[in-house]
XYZ file of C-alpha atoms in Angstrom:
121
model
C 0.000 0.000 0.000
C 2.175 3.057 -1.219
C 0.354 5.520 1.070
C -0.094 3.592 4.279
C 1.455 6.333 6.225
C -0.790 9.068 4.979
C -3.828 6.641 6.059
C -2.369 5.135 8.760
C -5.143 5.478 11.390
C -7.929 6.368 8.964
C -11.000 4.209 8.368
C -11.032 3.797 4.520
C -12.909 1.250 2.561
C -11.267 -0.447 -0.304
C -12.347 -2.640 -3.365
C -10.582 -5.574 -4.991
C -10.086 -9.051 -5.754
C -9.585 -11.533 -2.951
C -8.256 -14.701 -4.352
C -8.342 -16.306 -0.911
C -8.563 -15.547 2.650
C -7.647 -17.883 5.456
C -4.830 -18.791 8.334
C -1.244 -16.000 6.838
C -2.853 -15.409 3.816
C -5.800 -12.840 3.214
C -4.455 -10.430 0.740
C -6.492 -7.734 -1.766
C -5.495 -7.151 -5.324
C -6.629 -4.194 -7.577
C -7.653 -6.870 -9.962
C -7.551 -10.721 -11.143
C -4.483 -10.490 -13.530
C -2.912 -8.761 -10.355
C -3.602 -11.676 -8.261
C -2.214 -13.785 -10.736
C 1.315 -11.896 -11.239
C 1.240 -12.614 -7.272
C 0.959 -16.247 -7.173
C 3.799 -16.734 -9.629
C 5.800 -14.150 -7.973
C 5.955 -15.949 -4.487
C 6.008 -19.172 -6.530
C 9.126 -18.011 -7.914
C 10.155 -17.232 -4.481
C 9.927 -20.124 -2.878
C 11.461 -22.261 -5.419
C 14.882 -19.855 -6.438
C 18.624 -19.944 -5.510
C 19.271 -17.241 -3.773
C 19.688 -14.405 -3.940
C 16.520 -13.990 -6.016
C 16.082 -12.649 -8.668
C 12.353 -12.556 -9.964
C 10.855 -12.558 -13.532
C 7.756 -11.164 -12.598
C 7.359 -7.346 -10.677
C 6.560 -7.958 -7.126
C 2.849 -7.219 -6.479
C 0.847 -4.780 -4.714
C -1.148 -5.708 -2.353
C -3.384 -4.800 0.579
C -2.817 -7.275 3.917
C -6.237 -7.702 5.480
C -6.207 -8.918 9.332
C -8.492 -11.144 10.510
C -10.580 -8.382 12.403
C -11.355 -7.793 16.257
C -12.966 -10.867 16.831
C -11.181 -13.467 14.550
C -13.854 -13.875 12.484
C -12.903 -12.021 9.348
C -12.011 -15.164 7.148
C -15.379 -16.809 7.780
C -16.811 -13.220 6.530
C -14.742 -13.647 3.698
C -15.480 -17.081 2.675
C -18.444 -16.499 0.309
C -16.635 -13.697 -1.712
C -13.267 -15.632 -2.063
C -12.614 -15.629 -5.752
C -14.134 -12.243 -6.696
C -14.281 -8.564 -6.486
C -15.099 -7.221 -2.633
C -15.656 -3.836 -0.679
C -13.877 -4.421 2.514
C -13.997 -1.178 5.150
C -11.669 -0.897 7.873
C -8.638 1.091 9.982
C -5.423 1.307 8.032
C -2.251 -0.039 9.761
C 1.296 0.295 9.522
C 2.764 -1.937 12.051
C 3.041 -4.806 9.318
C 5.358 -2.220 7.276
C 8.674 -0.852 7.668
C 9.368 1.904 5.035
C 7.012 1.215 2.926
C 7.450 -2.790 2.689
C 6.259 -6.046 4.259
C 7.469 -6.261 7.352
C 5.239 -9.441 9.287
C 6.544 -12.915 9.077
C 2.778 -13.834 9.363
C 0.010 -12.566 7.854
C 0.847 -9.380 6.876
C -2.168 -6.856 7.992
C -3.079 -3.304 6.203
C -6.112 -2.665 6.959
C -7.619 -4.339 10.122
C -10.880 -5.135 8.600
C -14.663 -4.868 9.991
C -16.698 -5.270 7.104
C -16.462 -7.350 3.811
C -19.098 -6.998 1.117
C -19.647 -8.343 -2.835
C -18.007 -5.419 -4.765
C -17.499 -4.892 -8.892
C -14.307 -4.697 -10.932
C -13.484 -1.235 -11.374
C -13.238 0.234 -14.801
């Protein structure tokens, strides 16, 4: 998230593609192709010699938590594979200067509501 320090604190609410959402990884995408750069990107990753050296650009993505009461990826469940609206607080303490910084699941935006959304144009 380029401006996560701008936001950090805010309550925004986001739209994007969730390709899945469960245990480390629930992570939004501005789009399917997107998503799809991703997965061969950390496929790439976990297979290379180091140092590595990727093909692909590394993604952008949004790191959702799993919300106040844990329940997040059951919320999520039913929109898994499409386009979603997800409001919430924007964090930065999964981000040090701008990049991942969790081991786990890397969290953006500590979510508390997910909702069907559309592809935008």
């Amino acid at each position: 998230m380029p401006e996560i320090e701008r936001l950090n604190g805010k309550r925004v609410t986001v739209i994007g593609y969730l390709p899945e959402c469960m245990g480390y990884e629930c992570r939004l995408f501005a789009n399917e192709a997107e998503a799809r750069q991703a997965a061969t990107y950390f496929a790439e990753l976990m297979s290379a010699p180091r140092p590595f050296e990727p093909r692909v650009k590394e993604p952008i993505w949004l790191g959702i938590g799993s919300g106040k009461d844990m329940t997040f990826d059951e919320q999520a469940k039913p929109f898994v594979g499409g386009y979603v609206k997800v409001t919430g607080i924007v964090t930065n303490r999964c981000r040090f200067q701008g990049q991942p910084a969790c081991t786990d699941r890397s969290t953006d935006i500590e979510p508390d509501s997910i909702a069907a959304g559309h592809r935008s144009q």
